[in-house]
Amino acid sequence: MCWQLEAFLIGPGRQLGMMFDPARIYATAIYIGCVVLALICALLIHSKILTVFAIIFEICAHIWYSLSYIPFARRMVSNLMIRLCDTEL
């Protein structure tokens, strides 16, 4: 994981501070929530489909979190998705 490597390089205290920065708080919360949801779906509910969906959302949240470290990357990806998913006929 990206944040584990960063925690190793810069230290866990500084990494936690960066994870809960206002620019990354939502991506962090969604990522942690999806990790917990994937564990619940896999270990308690025993649903493979729900577990796969939770893991897909987890990966998307991790990518969004990682993009916050690159200047203007989130805006660029958002604009690209808007252009690709535009459904005007």
Coordinates of C-alpha atoms in Angstrom, one line a residue:
M1 CA 0.0 0.0 0.0
C2 CA 1.1 3.5 -0.7
W3 CA 0.4 4.9 2.7
Q4 CA 2.4 2.1 4.4
L5 CA 5.5 2.9 2.3
E6 CA 5.1 6.6 3.1
A7 CA 4.7 5.8 6.8
F8 CA 8.0 3.8 6.6
L9 CA 9.8 6.7 4.8
I10 CA 8.5 9.7 6.8
G11 CA 7.3 8.1 10.0
P12 CA 3.9 7.0 11.2
G13 CA 3.1 10.2 13.1
R14 CA 3.6 12.5 10.2
Q15 CA 1.8 10.1 7.9
L16 CA -1.3 10.0 10.1
G17 CA -1.2 13.8 10.1
M18 CA -1.1 13.8 6.3
M19 CA -3.8 11.2 6.0
F20 CA -6.2 13.3 8.1
D21 CA -5.4 16.5 6.2
P22 CA -8.6 18.3 5.0
A23 CA -7.7 17.5 1.3
R24 CA -7.4 13.7 2.1
I25 CA -9.9 13.1 4.9
Y26 CA -12.8 11.9 2.7
A27 CA -10.6 9.5 0.7
T28 CA -9.0 8.2 3.9
A29 CA -12.4 7.7 5.6
I30 CA -13.8 5.9 2.5
Y31 CA -10.7 3.7 2.2
I32 CA -10.8 2.7 5.9
G33 CA -14.6 2.1 5.6
C34 CA -14.2 -0.1 2.6
V35 CA -11.5 -2.1 4.3
V36 CA -13.8 -2.7 7.2
L37 CA -16.7 -3.5 4.9
A38 CA -14.6 -6.0 2.9
L39 CA -13.6 -7.8 6.1
I40 CA -17.2 -7.9 7.3
C41 CA -18.4 -9.2 3.9
A42 CA -15.7 -11.8 3.7
L43 CA -15.6 -13.0 7.3
L44 CA -19.1 -12.5 8.7
I45 CA -21.5 -12.4 5.7
H46 CA -19.5 -14.8 3.5
S47 CA -20.6 -13.0 0.3
K48 CA -18.0 -13.2 -2.4
I49 CA -19.8 -10.6 -4.6
L50 CA -20.1 -8.0 -1.9
T51 CA -16.5 -8.6 -0.9
V52 CA -15.4 -8.0 -4.5
F53 CA -17.4 -4.8 -4.7
A54 CA -16.0 -3.6 -1.4
I55 CA -12.4 -4.3 -2.7
I56 CA -13.1 -2.5 -6.0
F57 CA -14.3 0.6 -4.0
E58 CA -11.3 0.2 -1.7
I59 CA -8.9 0.3 -4.7
C60 CA -10.7 3.4 -6.2
A61 CA -10.5 5.2 -2.9
H62 CA -6.8 4.4 -2.6
I63 CA -6.2 5.7 -6.2
W64 CA -8.1 8.9 -5.3
Y65 CA -6.1 9.2 -2.1
S66 CA -2.8 8.8 -4.0
L67 CA -3.8 11.4 -6.6
S68 CA -4.0 14.0 -3.9
Y69 CA -0.2 14.0 -3.7
I70 CA 0.1 15.0 -7.4
P71 CA -0.7 18.7 -8.0
F72 CA -4.0 19.1 -10.1
A73 CA -4.2 15.3 -10.6
R74 CA -7.7 15.0 -9.0
R75 CA -9.0 17.8 -11.1
M76 CA -7.5 16.3 -14.3
V77 CA -9.0 12.8 -13.6
S78 CA -12.4 14.4 -12.7
N79 CA -12.5 16.4 -15.9
L80 CA -11.5 13.3 -17.9
M81 CA -14.2 11.2 -16.3
I82 CA -16.8 13.9 -17.1
R83 CA -15.7 14.0 -20.7
L84 CA -15.7 10.2 -21.0
C85 CA -19.0 9.7 -19.3
D86 CA -20.9 12.6 -20.9
T87 CA -24.1 11.1 -22.2
E88 CA -25.6 14.0 -24.2
L89 CA -27.1 12.8 -27.5

